[in-house]
Coordinates of C-alpha atoms and ligand atoms in Angstrom, one line a residue:
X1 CA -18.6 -4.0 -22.7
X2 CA -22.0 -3.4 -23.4
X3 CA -23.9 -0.8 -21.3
X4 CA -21.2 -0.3 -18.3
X5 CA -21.3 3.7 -18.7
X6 CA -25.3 3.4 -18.8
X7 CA -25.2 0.8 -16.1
X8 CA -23.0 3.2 -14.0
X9 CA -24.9 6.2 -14.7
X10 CA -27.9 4.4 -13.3
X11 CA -26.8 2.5 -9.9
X12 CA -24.0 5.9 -9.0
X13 CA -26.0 6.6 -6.0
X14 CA -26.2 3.0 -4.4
X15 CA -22.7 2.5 -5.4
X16 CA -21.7 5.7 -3.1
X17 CA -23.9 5.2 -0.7
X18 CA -22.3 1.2 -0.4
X19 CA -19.0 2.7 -0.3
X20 CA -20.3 5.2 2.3
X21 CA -21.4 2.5 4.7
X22 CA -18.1 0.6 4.8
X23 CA -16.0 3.4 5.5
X24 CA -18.0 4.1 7.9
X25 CA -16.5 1.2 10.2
X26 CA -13.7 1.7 11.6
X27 CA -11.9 -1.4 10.9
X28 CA -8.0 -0.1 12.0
X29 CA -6.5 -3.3 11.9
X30 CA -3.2 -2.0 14.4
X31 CA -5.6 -1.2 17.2
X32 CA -7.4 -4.1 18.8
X33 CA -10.0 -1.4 20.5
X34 CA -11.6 -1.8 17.1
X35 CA -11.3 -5.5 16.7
X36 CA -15.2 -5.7 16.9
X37 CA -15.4 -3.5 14.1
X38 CA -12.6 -5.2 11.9
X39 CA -14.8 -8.1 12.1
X40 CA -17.6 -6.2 11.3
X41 CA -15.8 -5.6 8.5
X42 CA -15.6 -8.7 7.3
X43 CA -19.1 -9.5 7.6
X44 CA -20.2 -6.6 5.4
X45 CA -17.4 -7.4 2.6
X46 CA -19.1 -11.1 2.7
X47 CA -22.5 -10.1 2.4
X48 CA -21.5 -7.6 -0.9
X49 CA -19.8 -10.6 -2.5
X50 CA -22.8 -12.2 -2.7
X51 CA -25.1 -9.6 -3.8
X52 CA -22.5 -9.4 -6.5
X53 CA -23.1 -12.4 -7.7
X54 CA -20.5 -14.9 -6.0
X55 CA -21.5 -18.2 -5.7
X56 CA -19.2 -19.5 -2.9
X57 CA -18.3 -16.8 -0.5
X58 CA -16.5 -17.8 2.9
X59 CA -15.2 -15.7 6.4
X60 CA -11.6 -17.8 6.7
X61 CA -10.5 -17.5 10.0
X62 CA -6.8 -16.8 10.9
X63 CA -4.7 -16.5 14.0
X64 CA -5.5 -13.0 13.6
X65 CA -8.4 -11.0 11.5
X66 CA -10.1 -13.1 9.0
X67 CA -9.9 -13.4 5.4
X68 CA -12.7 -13.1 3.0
X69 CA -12.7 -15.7 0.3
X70 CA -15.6 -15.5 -2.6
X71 CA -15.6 -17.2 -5.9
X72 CA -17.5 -17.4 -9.2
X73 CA -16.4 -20.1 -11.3
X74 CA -18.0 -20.7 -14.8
X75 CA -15.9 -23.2 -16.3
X76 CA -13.1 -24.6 -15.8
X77 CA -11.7 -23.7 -19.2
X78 CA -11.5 -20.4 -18.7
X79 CA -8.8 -18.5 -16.8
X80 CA -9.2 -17.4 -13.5
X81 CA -8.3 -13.5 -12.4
X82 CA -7.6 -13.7 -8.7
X83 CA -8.8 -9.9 -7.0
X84 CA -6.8 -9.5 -3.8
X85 CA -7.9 -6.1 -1.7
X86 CA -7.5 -5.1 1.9
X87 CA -10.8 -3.9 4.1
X88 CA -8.4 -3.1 7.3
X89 CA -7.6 0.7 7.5
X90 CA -4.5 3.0 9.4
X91 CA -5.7 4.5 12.5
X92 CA -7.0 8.0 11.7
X93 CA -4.7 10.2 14.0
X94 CA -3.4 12.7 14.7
X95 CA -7.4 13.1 14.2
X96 CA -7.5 16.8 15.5
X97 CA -5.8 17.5 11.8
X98 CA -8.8 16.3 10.1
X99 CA -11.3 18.6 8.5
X100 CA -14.4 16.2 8.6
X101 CA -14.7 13.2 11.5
X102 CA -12.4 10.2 9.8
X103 CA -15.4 7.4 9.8
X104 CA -18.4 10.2 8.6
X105 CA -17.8 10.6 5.2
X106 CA -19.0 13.5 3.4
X107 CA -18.1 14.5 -0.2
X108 CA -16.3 17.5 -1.4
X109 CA -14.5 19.1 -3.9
X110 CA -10.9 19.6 -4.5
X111 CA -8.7 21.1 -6.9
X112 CA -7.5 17.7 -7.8
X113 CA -11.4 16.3 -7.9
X114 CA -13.4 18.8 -9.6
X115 CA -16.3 16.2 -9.6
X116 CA -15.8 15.9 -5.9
X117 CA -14.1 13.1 -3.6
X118 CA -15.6 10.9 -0.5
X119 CA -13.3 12.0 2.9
X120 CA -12.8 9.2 5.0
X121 CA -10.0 6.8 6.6
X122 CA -9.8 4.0 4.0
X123 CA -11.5 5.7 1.3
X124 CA -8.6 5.8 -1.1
X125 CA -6.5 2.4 1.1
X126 CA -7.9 0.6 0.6
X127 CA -12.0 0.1 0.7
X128 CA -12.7 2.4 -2.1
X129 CA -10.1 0.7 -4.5
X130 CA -11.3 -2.7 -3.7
X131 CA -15.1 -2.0 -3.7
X132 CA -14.8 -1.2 -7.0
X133 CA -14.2 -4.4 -7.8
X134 CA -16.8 -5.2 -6.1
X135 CA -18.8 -3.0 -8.0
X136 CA -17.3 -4.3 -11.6
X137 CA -18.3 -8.3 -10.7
X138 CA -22.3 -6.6 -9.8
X139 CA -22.1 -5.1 -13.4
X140 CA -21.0 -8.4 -14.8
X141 CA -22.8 -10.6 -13.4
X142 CA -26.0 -8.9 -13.6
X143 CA -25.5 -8.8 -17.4
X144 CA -24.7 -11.6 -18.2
X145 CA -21.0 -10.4 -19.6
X146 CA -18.3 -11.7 -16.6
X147 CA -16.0 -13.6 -19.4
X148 CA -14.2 -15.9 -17.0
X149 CA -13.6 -16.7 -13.4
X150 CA -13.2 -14.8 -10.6
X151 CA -12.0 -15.1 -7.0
X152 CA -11.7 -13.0 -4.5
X153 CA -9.5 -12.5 -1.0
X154 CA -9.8 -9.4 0.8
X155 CA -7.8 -9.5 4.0
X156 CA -7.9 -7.4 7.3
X157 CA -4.6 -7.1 7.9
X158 CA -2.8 -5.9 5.4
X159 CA -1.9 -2.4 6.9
X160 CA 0.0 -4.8 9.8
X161 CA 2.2 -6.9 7.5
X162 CA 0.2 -9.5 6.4
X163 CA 1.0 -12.3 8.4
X164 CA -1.7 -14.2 8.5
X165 CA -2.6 -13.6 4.5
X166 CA 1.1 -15.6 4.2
X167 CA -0.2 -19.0 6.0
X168 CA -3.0 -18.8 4.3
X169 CA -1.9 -18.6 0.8
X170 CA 0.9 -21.3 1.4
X171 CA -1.8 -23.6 3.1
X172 CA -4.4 -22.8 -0.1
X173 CA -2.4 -23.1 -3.5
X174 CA -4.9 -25.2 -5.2
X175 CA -7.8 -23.2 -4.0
X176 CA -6.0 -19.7 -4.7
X177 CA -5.3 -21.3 -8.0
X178 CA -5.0 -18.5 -11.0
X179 CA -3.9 -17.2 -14.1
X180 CA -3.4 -13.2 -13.1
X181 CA -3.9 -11.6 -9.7
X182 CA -5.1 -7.9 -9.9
X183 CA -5.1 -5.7 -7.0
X184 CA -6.1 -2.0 -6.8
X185 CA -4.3 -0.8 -4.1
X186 CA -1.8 1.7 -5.8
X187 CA -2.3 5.4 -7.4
X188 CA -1.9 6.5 -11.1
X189 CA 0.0 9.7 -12.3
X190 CA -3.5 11.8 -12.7
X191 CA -6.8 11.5 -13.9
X192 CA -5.6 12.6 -17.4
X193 CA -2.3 10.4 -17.2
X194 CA -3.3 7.1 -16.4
X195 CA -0.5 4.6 -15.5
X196 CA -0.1 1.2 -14.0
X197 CA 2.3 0.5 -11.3
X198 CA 5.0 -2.0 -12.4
X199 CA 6.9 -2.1 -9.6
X200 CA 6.8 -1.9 -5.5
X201 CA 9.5 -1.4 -3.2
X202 CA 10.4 -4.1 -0.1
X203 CA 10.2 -3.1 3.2
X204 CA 12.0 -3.7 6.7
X205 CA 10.7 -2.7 9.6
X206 CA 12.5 -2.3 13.1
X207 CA 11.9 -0.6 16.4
X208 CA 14.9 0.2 17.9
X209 CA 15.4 0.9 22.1
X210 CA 18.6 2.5 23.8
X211 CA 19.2 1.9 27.4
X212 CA 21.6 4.0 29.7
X213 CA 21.7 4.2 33.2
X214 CA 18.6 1.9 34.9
X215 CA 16.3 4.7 35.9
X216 CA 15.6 8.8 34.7
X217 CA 18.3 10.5 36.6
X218 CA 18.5 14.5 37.2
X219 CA 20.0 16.3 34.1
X220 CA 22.0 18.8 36.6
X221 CA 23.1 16.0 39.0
X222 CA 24.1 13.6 36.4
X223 CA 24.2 15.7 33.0
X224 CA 27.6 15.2 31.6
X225 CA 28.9 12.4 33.2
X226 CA 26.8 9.5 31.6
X227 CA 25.7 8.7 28.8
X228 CA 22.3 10.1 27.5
X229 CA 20.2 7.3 26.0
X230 CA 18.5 10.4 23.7
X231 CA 21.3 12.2 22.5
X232 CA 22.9 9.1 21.8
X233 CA 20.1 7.2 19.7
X234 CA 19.8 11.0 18.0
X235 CA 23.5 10.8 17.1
X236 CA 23.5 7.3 16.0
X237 CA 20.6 7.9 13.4
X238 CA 22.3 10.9 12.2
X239 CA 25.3 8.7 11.4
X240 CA 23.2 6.1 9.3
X241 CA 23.6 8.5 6.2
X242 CA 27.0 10.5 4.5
X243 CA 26.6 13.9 3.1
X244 CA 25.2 12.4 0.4
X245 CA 21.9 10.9 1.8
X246 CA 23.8 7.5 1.1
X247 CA 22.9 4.9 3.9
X248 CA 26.0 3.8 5.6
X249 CA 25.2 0.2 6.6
X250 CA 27.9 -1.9 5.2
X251 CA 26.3 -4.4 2.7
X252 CA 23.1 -2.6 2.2
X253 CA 23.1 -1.9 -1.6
X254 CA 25.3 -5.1 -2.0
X255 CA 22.4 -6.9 -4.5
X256 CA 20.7 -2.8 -5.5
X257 CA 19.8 -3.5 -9.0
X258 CA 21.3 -0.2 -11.0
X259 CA 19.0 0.2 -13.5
X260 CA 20.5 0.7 -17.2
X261 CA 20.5 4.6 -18.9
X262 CA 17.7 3.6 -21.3
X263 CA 15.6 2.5 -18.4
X264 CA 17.0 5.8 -16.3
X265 CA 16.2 8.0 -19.5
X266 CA 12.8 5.9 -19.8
X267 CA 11.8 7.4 -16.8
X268 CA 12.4 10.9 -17.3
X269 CA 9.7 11.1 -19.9
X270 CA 7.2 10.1 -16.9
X271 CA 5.2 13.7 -16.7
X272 CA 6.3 15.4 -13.3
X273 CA 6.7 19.3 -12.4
X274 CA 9.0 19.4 -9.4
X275 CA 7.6 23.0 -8.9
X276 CA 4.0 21.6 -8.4
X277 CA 5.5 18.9 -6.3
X278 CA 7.1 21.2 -3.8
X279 CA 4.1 23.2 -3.9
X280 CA 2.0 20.7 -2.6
X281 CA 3.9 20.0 0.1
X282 CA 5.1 23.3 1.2
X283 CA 8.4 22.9 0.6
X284 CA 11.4 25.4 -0.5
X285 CA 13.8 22.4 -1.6
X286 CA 13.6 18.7 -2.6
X287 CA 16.1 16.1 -0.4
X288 CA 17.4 13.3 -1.0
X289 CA 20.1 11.0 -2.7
X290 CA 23.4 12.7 -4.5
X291 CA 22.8 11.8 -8.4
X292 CA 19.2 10.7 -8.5
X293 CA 16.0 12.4 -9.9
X294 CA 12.9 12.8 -7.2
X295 CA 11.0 10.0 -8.9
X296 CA 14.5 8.2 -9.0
X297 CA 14.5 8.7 -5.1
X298 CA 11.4 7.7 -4.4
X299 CA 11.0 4.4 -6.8
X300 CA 14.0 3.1 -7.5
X301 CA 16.4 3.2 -4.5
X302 CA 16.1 1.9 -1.1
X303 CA 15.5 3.9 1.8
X304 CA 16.3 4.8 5.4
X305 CA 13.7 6.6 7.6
X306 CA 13.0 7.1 11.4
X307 CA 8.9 7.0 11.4
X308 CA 8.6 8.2 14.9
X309 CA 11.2 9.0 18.1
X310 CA 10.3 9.4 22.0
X311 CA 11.9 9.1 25.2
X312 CA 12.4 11.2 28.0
X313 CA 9.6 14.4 29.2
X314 CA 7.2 15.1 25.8
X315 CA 4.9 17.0 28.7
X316 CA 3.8 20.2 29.2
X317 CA 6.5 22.6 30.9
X318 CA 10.0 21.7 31.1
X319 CA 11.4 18.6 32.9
X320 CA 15.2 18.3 34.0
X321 CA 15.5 14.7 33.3
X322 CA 17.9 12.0 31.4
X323 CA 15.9 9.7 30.5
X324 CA 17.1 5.7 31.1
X325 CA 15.6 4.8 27.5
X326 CA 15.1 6.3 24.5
X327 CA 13.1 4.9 21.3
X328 CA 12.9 4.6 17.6
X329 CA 11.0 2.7 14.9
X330 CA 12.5 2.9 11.7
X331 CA 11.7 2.0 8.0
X332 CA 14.3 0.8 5.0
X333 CA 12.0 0.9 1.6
X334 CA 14.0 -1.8 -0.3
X335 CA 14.4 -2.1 -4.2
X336 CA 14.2 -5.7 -5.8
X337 CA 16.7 -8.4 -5.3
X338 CA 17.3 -6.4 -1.6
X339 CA 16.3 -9.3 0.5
X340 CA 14.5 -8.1 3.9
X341 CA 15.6 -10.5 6.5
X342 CA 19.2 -10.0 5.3
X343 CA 18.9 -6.4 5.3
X344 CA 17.1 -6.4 9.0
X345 CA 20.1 -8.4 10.1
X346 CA 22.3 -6.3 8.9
X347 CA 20.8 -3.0 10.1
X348 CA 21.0 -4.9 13.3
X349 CA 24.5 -5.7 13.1
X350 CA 25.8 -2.1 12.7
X351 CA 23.2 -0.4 15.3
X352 CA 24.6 -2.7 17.4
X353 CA 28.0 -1.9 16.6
X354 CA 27.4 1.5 16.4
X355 CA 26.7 1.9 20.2
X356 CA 29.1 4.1 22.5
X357 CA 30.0 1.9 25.6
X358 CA 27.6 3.2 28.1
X359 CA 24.4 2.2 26.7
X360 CA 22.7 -1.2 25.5
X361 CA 21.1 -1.5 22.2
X362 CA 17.7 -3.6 21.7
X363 CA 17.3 -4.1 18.1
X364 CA 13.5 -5.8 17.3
X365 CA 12.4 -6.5 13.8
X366 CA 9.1 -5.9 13.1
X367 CA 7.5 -6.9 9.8
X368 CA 9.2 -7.0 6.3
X369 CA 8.5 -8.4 2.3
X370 CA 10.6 -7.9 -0.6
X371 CA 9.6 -5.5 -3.2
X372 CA 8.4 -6.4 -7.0
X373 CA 8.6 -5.4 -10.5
X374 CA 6.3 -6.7 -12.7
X375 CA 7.4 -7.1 -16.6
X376 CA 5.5 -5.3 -19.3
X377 CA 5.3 -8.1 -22.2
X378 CA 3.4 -10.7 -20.3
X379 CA -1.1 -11.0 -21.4
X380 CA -2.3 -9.7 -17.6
X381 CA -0.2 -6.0 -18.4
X382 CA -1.4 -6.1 -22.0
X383 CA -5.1 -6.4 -21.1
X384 CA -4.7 -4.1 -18.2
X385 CA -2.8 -1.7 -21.1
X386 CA -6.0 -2.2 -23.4
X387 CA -8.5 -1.6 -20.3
X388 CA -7.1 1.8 -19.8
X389 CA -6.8 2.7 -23.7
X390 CA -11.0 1.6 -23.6
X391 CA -12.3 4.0 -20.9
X392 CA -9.4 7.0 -20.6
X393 CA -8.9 7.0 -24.3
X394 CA -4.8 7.2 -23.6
X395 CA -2.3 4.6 -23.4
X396 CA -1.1 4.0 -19.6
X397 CA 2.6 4.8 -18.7
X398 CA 4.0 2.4 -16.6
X399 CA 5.7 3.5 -13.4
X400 CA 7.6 1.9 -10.6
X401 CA 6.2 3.2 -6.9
X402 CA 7.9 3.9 -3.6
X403 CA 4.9 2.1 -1.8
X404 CA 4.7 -1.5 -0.6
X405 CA 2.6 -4.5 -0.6
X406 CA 4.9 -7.2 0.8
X407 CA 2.4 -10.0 -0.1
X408 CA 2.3 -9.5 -4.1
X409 CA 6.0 -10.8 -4.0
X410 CA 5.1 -13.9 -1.9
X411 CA 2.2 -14.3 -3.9
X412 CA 4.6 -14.8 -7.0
X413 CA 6.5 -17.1 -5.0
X414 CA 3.6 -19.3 -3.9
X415 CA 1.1 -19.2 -6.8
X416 CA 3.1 -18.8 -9.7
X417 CA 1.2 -15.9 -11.1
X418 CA 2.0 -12.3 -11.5
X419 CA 0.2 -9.4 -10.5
X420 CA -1.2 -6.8 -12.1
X421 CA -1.5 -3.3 -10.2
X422 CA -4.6 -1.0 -11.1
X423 CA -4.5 1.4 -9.4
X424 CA -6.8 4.2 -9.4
X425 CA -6.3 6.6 -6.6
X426 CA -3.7 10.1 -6.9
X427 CA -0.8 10.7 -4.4
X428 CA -2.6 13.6 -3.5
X429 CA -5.4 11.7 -2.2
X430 CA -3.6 11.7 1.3
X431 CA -3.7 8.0 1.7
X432 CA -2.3 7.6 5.4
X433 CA -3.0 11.4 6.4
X434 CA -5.8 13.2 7.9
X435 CA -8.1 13.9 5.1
X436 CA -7.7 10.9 3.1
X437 CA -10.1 10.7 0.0
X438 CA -10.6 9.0 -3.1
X439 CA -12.8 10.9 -6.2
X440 CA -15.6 9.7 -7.7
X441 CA -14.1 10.2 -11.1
X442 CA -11.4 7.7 -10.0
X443 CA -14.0 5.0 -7.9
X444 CA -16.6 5.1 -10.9
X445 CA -14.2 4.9 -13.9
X446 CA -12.2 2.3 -12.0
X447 CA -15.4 0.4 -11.9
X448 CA -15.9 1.1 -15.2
X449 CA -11.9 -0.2 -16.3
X450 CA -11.9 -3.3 -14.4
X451 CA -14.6 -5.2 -16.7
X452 CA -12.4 -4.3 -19.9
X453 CA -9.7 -6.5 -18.3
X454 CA -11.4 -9.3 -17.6
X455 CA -12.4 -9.4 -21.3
X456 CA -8.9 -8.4 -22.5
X457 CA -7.3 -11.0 -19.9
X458 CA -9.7 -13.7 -21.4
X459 CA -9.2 -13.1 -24.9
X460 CA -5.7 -13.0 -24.9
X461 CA -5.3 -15.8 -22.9
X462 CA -7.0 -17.8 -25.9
Ligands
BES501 N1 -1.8 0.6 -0.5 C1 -0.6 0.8 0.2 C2 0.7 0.7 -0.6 C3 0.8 1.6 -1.8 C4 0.1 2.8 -1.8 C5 1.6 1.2 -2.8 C6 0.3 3.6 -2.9 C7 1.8 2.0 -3.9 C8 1.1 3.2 -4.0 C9 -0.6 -0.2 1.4 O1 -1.8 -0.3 2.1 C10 0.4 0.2 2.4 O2 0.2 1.2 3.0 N2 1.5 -0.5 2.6 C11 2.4 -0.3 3.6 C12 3.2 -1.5 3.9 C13 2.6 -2.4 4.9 C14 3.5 -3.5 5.3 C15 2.2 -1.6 6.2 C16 3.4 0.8 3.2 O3 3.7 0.9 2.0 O4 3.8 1.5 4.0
MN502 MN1 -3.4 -0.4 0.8
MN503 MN1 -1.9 1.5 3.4

């Protein structure tokens, strides 16, 4: 493309500084304290579609946050890339753990981002990764080189299940209508060892609630002779995996795709020092899985983990208490062909069986999606392939990820297209932590990537 690194070299400021302003609202999408700001949000990813050159940009409202909507059609016989994005952000605690306030970003270096990185909630997840597609449409529109169509649909609730996004695409095929959706919402192997994610795990999501007796009772007058609501939920997670960190829930890897030894031996060639890994996490030993790899843990199986626990006194001091309930939300990653809702129900099933008399079980599901794997031999991964080859010089590796975006799979389901998954940012970039960031290496040459595939996309859809 004529003049991108040039064009890039020229506007680097403004397009930090744009960034900048976003993450500077605080758009978590789980909390509605924030819900003015959400929609603020929204306004400001409206107004930066048109600036890029959209001719049609739209606020859609929802039952919950609304979705932007832009478009730029040039001709209806050209193909149509479909950008999907999220502008909704995790809330920033436990913010205490954060170096720099979560919605004032500053720049600074790391060891990972020499050329320094912007620290701030959403920088990496997902504001930074969509803006640069912002970014890319500016460039092409403003000279004269955007090869095809382009829509766009940037939701605010993406970090809550998407719920709303799934309505909407079902109730707007023939206005989503596309050839390719891309989405940069995913990370790459490192900023020398560019990749493109070709798979996503499900997800199934449940909070669970253990009753005993029907109010907090004194732990010398009672402890011992009923049942403790704690001990007992502690004891019944313990027992939803063997010695071998398999997960005990009868039926659960009934439809697990096991992948073949070529694929399993395919993956092994993905660059990864387990000693670097450990490292960055401060860790004397790996876990997991009897008979898989650490990238085999966390890509290709499913998953069980508790995400958070309470009950009972968490206060200062000691309390002699048994409390009446005790709590639990819990997360199963799933692998392809794992259906959620079955595998909710039958989490459900057994945590229900599971129970001592003594104690009631409440089992509520929460959200869910199934996970995705997109195949390498179709045009959208071969111009996407090409892109990265143009600006890092270096063929991309493809490479499933543990993460999920429970709408890509639906969005195959409903439109009929596949996905694409550029992502830019590194798992080090703390997406979900305190200290989330996103370098500008990886913001500036995604914005510099993105344009290559729309001309790749286009040319080999001819
Ligand atoms: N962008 C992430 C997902 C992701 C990150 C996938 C890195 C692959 C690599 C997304 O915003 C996210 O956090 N998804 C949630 C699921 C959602 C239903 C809350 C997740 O994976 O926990
Ligand atoms: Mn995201
Ligand atoms: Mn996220």
């Amino acid at each position: 493309m004529k003049e991108i690194q040039s064009y890039i070299a020229e506007h680097k400021n403004r397009f930090l500084n744009e960034l900048i302003n976003l993450l500077k609202i605080p758009s978590v999408s789980t909390d509605t304290a924030y819900k003015n700001d959400v929609l603020k949000t929204a306004d400001a990813i409206k107004t930066s579609l048109e600036y890029a050159g959209c001719d049609f940009v739209q606020i859609c409202k929802t039952d919950g946050y609304p979705i932007v909507y832009g478009e730029k059609i040039i001709s209806k016989d050209l193909p149509t890339i479909l950008i999907y994005g999220h502008y909704d952000v995790q809330p920033a605690d436990p913010i205490e753990l954060w170096d720099s306030p979560p919605y004032e970003p500053v720049i600074k270096k790391t060891e990972k981002h020499p050329e320094g990185a912007i620290f701030a909630r959403g920088a990496c997840d997902d504001k930074g990764q969509m803006y640069m597609h912002v970014k890319a449409l500016e460039f092409m529109t403003s000279t004269n080189q955007l090869p095809c169509n382009v829509k766009f649909m940037i939701e605010g609730e993406e970090e809550v299940g998407s719920v709303n996004l799934s309505t909407f695409v079902k109730n707007n095929q023939e206005k989503l209508k596309n050839d390719v959706i891309l989405i940069s919402d995913t990370g790459m192997i490192a900023n020398d060892i560019p990749s493109i994610t070709t798979g996503l795990r499900g997800l199934s999501y449940v909070e669970v609630e253990i009753t005993g007796p029907n109010r907090d009772l004194h732990s010398g007058l009672y402890g011992g002779a009923v049942a403790n609501p704690i001990n007992v939920l502690t004891k019944m997670i313990a027992s939803l995996h063997d010695d071998d960190n398999h997960i005990t829930i009868p039926g659960f890897y009934d439809n697990v795709e096991e992948l073949s030894k070529e694929e399993r031996e395919q993956m092994t060639k993905v660059p990864f020092n387990l000693d670097n890994y450990k490292k960055a996490l401060d860790i004397d030993a790996v876990y997991g899985e009897t008979g898989y790899s650490t990238n085999e843990r966390n890509a290709i199986r499913p998953t069980l983990d508790v995400n958070g626990i309470w009950g009972g006194y968490t206060g200062e001091g000691a309390k002699t208490v048994i409390a009446s309930k005790a709590y639990a939300k819990i997360s199963m990653r799933l692998v392809p062909n794992q259906d959620w809702e079955n595998i909710t129900k039958l989490f459900k099933t057994h945590f229900e069986n599971i129970a001592p008399k003594g104690v009631t079980v409440k089992v509520t599901p929460h959200h869910g999606g199934q996970g995705y794997v997109t195949p390498i031999d179709n045009i959208g991964y071969k111009a996407a392939s090409k892109a990265y080859q143009e600006t890092f010089g270096k063929t991309p590796i493809p490479q499933r990820s543990g993460g999920s975006i429970p709408i890509v799979a639906l969005f195959e389901q409903e439109l009929k297209s596949k996905t694409i998954l550029m992502g830019f940012g590194l798992d080090s970039d703390a997406i979900h932590s305190p200290n989330e960031h996103f370098g500008i290496f990886n913001y500036l040459k995604g914005i510099e990537t993105i344009p290559y595939f729309y001309k790749y996309f286009t040319a080999l859809s001819k």
